[in-house]
PDB file of C-alpha atoms in Angstrom:
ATOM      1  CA  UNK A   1       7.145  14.056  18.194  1.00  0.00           C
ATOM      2  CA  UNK A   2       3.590  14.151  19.867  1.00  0.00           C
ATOM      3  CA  UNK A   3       2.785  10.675  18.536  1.00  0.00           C
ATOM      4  CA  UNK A   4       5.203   7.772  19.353  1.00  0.00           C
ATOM      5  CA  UNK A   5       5.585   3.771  19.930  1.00  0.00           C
ATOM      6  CA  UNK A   6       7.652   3.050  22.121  1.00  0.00           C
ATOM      7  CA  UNK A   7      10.076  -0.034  23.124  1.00  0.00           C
ATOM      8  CA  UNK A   8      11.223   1.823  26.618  1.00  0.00           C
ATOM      9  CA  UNK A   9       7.911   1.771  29.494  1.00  0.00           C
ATOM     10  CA  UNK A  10       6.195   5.638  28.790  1.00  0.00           C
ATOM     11  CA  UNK A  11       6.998   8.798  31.367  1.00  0.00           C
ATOM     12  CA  UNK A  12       3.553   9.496  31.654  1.00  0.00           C
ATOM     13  CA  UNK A  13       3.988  13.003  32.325  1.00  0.00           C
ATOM     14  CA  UNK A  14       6.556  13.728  29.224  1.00  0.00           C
ATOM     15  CA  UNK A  15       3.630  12.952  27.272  1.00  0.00           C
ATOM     16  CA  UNK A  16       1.246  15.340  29.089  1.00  0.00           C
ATOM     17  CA  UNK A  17       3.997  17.695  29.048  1.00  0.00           C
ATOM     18  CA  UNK A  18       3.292  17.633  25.096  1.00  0.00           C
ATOM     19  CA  UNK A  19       0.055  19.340  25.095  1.00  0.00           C
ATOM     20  CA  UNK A  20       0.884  21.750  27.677  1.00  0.00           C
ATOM     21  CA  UNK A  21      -0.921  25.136  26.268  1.00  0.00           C
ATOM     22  CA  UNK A  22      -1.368  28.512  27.809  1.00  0.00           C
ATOM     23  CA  UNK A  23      -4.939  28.302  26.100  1.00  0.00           C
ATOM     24  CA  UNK A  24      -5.736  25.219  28.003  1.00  0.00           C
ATOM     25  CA  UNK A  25      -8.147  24.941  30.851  1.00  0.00           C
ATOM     26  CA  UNK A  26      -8.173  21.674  30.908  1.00  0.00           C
ATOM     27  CA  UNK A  27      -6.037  18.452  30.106  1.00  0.00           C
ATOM     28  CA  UNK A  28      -7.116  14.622  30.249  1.00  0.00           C
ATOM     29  CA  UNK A  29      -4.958  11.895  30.364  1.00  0.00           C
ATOM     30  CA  UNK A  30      -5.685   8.267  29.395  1.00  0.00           C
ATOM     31  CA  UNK A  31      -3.536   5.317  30.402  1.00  0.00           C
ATOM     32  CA  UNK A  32      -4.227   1.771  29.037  1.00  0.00           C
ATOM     33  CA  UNK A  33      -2.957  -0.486  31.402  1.00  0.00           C
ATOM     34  CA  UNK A  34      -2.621  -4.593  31.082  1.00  0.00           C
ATOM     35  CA  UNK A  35      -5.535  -6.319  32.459  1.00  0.00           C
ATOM     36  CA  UNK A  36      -5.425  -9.419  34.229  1.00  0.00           C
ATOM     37  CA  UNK A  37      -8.615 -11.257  33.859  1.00  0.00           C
ATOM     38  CA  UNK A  38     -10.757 -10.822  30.278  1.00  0.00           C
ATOM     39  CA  UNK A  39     -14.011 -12.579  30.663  1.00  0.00           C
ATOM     40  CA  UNK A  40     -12.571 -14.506  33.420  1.00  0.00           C
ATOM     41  CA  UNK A  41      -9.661 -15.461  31.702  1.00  0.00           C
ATOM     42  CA  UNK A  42      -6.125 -15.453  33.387  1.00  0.00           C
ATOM     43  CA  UNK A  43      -3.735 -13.421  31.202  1.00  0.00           C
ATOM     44  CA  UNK A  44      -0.087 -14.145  32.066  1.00  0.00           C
ATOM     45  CA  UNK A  45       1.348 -11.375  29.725  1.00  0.00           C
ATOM     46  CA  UNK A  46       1.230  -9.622  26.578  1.00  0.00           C
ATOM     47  CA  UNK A  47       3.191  -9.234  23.756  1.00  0.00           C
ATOM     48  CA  UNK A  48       2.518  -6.052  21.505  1.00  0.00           C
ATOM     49  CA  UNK A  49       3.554  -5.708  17.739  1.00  0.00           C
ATOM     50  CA  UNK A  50       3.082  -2.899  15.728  1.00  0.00           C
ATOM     51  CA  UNK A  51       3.720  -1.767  12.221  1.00  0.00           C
ATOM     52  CA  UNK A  52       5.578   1.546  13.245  1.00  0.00           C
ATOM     53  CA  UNK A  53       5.945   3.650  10.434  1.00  0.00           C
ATOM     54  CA  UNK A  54       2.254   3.148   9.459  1.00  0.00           C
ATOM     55  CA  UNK A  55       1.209   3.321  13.598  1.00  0.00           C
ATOM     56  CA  UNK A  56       2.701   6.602  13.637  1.00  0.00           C
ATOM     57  CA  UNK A  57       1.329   7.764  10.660  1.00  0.00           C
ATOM     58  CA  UNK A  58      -2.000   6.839  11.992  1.00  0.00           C
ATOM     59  CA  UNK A  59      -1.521   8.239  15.374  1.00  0.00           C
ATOM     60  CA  UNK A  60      -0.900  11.285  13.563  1.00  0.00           C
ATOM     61  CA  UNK A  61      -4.035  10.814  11.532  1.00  0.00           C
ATOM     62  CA  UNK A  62      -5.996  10.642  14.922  1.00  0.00           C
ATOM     63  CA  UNK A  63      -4.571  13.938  15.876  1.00  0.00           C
ATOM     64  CA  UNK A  64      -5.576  15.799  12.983  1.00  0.00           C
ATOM     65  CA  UNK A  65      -9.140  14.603  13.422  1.00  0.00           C
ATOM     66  CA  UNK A  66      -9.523  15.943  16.641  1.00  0.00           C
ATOM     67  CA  UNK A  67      -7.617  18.846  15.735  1.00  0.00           C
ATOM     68  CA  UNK A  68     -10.707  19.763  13.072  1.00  0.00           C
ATOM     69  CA  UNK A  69     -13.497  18.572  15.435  1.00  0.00           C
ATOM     70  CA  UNK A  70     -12.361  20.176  18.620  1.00  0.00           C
ATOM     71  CA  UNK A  71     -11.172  23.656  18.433  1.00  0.00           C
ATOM     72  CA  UNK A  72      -7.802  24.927  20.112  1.00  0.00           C
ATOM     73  CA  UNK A  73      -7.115  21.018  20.536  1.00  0.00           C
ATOM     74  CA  UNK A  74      -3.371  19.922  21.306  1.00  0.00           C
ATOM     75  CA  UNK A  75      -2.801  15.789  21.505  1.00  0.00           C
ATOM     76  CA  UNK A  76      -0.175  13.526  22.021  1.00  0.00           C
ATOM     77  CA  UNK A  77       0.039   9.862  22.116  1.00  0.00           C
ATOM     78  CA  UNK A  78       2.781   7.214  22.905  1.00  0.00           C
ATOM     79  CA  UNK A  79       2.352   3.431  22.339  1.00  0.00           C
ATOM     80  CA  UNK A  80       3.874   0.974  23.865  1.00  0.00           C
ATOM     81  CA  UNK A  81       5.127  -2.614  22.188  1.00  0.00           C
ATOM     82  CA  UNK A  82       7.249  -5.679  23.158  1.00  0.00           C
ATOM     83  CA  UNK A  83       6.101  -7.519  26.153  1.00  0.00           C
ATOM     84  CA  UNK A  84       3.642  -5.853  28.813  1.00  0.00           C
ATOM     85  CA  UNK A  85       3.392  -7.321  32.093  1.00  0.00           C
ATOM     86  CA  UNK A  86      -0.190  -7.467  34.499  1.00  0.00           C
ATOM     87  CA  UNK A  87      -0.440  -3.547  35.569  1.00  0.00           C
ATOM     88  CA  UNK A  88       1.730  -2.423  32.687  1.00  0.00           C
ATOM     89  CA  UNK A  89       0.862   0.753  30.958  1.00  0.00           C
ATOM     90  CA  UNK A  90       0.278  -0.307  27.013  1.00  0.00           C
ATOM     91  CA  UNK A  91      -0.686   3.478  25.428  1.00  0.00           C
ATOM     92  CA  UNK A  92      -1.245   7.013  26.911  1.00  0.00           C
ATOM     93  CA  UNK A  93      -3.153   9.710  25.510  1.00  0.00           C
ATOM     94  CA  UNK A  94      -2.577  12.990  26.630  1.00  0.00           C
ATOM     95  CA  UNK A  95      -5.598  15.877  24.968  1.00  0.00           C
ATOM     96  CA  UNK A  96      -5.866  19.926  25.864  1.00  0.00           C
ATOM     97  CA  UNK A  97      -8.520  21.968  25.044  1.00  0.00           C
ATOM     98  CA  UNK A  98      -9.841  25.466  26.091  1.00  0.00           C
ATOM     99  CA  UNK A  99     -12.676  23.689  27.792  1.00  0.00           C
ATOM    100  CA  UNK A 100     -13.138  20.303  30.132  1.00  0.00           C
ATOM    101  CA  UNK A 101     -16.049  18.617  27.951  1.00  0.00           C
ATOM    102  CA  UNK A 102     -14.185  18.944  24.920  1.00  0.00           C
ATOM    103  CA  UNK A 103     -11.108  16.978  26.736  1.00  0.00           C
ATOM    104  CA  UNK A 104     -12.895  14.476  27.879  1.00  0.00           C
ATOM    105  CA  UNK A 105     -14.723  14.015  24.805  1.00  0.00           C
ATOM    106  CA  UNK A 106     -11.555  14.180  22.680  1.00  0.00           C
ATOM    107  CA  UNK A 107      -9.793  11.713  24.368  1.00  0.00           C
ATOM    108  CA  UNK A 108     -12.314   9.183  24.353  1.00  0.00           C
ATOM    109  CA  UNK A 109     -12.522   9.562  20.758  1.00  0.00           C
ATOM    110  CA  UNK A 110      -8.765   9.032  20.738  1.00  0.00           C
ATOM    111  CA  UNK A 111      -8.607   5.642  22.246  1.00  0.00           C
ATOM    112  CA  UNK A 112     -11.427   4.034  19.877  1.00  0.00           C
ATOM    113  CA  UNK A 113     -10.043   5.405  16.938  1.00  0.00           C
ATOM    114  CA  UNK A 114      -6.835   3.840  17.995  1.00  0.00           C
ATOM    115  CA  UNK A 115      -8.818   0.540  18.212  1.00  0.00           C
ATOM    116  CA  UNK A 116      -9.903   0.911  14.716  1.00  0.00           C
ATOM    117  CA  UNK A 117      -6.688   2.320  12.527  1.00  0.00           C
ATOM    118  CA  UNK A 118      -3.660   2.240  14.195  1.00  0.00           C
ATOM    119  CA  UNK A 119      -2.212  -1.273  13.428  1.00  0.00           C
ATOM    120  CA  UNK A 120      -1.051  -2.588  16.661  1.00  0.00           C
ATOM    121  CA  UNK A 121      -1.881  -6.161  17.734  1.00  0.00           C
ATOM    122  CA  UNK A 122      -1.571  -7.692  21.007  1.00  0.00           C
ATOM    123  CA  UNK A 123      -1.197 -11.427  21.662  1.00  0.00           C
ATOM    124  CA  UNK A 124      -2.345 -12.985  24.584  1.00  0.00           C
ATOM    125  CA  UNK A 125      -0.306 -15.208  27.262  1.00  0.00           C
ATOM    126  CA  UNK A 126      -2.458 -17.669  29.844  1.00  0.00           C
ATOM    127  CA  UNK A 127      -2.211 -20.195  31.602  1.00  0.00           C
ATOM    128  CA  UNK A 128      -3.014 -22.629  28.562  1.00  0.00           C
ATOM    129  CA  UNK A 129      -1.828 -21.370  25.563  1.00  0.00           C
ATOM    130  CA  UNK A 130      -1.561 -17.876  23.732  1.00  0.00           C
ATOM    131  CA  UNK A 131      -3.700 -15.833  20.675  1.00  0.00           C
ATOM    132  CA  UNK A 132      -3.196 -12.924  18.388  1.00  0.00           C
ATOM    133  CA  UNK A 133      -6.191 -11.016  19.868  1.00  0.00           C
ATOM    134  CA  UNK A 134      -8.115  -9.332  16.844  1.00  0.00           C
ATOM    135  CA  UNK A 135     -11.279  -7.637  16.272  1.00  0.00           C
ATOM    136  CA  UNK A 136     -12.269  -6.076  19.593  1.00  0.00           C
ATOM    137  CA  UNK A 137     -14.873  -4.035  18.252  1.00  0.00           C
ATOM    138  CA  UNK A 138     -16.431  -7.001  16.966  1.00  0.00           C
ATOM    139  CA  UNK A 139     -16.548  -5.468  13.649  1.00  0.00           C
ATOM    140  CA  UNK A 140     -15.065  -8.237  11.368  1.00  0.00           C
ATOM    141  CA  UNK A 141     -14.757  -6.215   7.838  1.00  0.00           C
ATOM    142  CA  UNK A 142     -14.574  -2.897   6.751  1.00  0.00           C
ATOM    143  CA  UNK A 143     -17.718  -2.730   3.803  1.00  0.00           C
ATOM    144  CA  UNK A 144     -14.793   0.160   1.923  1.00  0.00           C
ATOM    145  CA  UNK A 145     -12.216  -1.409   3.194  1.00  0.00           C
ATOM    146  CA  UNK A 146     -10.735   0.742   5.590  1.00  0.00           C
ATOM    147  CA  UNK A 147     -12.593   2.174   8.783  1.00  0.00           C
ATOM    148  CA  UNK A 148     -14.625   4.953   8.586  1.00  0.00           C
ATOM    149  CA  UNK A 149     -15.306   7.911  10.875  1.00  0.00           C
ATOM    150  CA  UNK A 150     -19.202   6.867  11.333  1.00  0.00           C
ATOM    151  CA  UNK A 151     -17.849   3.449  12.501  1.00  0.00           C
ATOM    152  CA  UNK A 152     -17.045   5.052  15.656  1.00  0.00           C
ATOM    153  CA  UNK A 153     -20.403   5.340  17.557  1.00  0.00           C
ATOM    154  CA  UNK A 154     -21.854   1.946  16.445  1.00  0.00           C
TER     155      UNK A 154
ATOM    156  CA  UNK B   1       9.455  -5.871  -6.930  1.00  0.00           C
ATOM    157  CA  UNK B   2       7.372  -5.585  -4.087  1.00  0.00           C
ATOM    158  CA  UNK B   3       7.429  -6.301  -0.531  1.00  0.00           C
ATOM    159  CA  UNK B   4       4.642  -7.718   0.887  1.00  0.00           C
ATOM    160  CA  UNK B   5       4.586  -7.532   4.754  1.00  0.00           C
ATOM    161  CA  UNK B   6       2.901  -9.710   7.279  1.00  0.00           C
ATOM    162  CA  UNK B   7       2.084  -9.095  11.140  1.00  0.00           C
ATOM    163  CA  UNK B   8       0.211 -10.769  13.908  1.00  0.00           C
ATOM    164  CA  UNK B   9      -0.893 -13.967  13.149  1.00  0.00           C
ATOM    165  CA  UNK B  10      -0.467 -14.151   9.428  1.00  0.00           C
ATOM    166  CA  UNK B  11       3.438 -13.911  10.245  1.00  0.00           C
ATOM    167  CA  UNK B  12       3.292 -16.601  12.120  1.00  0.00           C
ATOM    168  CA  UNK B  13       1.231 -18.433   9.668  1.00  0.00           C
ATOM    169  CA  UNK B  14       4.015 -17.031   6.614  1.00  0.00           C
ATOM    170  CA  UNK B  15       7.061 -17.619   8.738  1.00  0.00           C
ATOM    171  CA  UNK B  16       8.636 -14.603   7.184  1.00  0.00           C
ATOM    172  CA  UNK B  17       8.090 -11.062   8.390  1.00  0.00           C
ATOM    173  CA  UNK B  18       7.821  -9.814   4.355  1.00  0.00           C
ATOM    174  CA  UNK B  19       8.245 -11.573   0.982  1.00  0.00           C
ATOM    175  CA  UNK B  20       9.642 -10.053  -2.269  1.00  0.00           C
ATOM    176  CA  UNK B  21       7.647 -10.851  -5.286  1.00  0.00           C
ATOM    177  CA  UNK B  22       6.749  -9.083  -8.439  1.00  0.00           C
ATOM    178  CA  UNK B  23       2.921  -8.243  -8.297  1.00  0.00           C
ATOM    179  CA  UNK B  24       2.734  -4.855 -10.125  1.00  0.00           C
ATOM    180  CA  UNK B  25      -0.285  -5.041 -12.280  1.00  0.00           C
ATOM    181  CA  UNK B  26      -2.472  -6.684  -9.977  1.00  0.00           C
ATOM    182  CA  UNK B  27      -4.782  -5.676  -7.473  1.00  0.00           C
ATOM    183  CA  UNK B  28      -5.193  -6.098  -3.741  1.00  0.00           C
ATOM    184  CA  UNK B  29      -7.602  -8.729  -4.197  1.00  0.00           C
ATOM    185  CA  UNK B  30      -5.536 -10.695  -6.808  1.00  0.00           C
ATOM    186  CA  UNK B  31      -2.729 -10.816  -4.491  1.00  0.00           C
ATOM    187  CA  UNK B  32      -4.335 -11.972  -1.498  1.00  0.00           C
ATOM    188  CA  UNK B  33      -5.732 -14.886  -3.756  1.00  0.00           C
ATOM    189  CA  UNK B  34      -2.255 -15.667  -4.814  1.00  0.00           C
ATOM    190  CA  UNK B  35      -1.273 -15.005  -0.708  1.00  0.00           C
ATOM    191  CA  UNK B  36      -4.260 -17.854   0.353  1.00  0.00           C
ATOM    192  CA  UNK B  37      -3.087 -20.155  -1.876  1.00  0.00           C
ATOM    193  CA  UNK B  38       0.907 -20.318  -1.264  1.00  0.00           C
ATOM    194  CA  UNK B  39       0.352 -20.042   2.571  1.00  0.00           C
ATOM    195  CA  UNK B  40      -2.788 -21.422   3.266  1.00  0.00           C
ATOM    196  CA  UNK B  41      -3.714 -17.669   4.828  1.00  0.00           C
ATOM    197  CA  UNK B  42      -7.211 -16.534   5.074  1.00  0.00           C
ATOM    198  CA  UNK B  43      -7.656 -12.891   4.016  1.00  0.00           C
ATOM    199  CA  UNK B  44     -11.339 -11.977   3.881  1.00  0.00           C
ATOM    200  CA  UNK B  45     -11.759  -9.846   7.276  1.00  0.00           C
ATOM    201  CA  UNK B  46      -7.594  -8.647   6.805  1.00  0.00           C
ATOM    202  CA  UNK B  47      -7.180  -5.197   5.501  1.00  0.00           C
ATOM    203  CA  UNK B  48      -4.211  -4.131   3.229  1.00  0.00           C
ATOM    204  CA  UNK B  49      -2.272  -1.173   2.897  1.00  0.00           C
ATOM    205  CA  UNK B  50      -0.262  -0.007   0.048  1.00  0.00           C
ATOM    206  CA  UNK B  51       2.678   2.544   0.857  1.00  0.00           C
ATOM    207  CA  UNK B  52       0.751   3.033   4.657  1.00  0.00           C
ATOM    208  CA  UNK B  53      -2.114   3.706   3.713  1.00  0.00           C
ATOM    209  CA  UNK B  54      -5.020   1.724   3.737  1.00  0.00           C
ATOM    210  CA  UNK B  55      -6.106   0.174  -0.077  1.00  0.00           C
ATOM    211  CA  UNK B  56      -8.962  -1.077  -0.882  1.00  0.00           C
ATOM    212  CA  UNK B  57      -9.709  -4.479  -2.861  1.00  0.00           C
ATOM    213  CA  UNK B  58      -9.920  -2.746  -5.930  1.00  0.00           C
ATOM    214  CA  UNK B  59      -6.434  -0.964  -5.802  1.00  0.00           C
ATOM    215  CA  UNK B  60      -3.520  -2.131  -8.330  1.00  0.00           C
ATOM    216  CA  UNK B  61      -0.207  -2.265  -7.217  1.00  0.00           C
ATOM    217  CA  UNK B  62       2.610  -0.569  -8.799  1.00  0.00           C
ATOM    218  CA  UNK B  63       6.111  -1.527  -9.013  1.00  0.00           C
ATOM    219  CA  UNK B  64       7.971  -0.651  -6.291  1.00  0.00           C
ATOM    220  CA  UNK B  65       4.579  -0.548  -4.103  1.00  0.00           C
ATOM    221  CA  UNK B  66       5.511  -2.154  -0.309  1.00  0.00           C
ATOM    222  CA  UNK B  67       1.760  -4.034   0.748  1.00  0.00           C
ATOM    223  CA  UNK B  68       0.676  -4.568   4.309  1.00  0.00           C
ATOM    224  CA  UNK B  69      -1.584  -7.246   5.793  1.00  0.00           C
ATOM    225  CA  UNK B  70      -3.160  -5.304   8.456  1.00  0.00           C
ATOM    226  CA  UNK B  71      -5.470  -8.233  10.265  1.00  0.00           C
ATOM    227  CA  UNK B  72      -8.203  -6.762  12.512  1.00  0.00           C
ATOM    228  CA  UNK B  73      -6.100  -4.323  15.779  1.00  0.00           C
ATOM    229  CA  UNK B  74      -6.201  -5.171  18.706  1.00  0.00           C
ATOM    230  CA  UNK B  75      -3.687  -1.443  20.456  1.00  0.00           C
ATOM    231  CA  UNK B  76      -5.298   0.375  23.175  1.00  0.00           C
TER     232      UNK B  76
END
């Protein structure tokens, strides 16, 4: 189970535990957190949905991509729903590889794929009302109707 | 039948986490003209997926078939 959402707040190191490898020289870790302020605006909280079975699936996905573009690549990743709180940790992404630059490199490519697949939303508390927050690559439609790997670096 | 699911804002917009209706025969872009016009949705930038797995406009749905509304993500 190297790809998860979770209900329960994530044990950061169970996940990094996941991609523990004897080949590994290095592993990186990613941890969204629950910002406060977002272009100066006061979040209060967050509520996160997700559409599991497909979210997993598409975690899963994610894996097997960097699986074929980094070699000797182990991943795990565990999302977080429900409501998040200011400081909160909303998604860790755990990556091994033979090498550091490959880690690093991996993981990023983890986090903005998740961004453009994995159907999770978040909606936004303040102050003065609250938003399903879409579209944060500011990419409104999908020309074939689904993202595309090439979508990644614009 | 099929189910026809609905998250984020279109849920709230629906009411209704999922719908049953019977929409085998037509395609993504059929239903979501059917979808505007009973709830008032707007569909154009909202992906669908058919089974979990992302469909395009084109794609017909077969009975049985469970369709997502998958509006733009917003994880990470």
């Amino acid at each position: 189970m190297n790809f998860e959402i979770s209900k329960e707040p994530i044990d950061i190191q169970s996940v990094i535990d996941k991609v523990v490898q004897r080949e590994a020289g290095a592993i990186t870790t990613f941890i969204g957190t629950v910002r406060e302020l977002t272009h100066g605006k006061k979040t209060l909280y967050l509520i996160y949905e997700a559409y599991e079975s497909m979210a997993v699936k598409k975690l899963e996905q994610i894996g097997t991509e960097i699986k074929e573009r980094w070699n000797g690549a182990e991943v795990a990743i565990t999302h977080r729903t429900g409501k998040l709180d200011i400081t909160d940790v909303a998604v860790v992404i755990a990556v091994s590889t033979p090498h550091r630059a490959d880690a690093y490199e991996a993981n990023r490519y983890a986090i903005e794929r998740i961004k453009e697949i994995v159907p999770i939303w978040k909606k936004e508390h303040w102050e003065d009302g609250e938003e399903w927050i879409g579209n944060q690559l500011e990419t409104v439609a999908y020309p074939k109707g689904k993202p595309e790997a090439e979508d990644l670096n614009e | 039948m099929n189910k026809i699911m609905f998250f984020a804002h279109l849920r709230d917009r629906v009411g209704e986490e999922s719908v049953t209706r019977d929409v085998s025969g037509k395609t993504i872009a059929e239903l979501k003209q059917l979808l505007e016009e009973e709830f008032g949705l707007m569909l154009d930038s909202v992906m669908a997926a058919v089974n979990e797995e992302f469909a395009s406009d084109e794609e017909v749905i077969q009975n049985g078939d469970t369709v997502a509304f998958i509006p733009p993500v917003s994880g990470g």
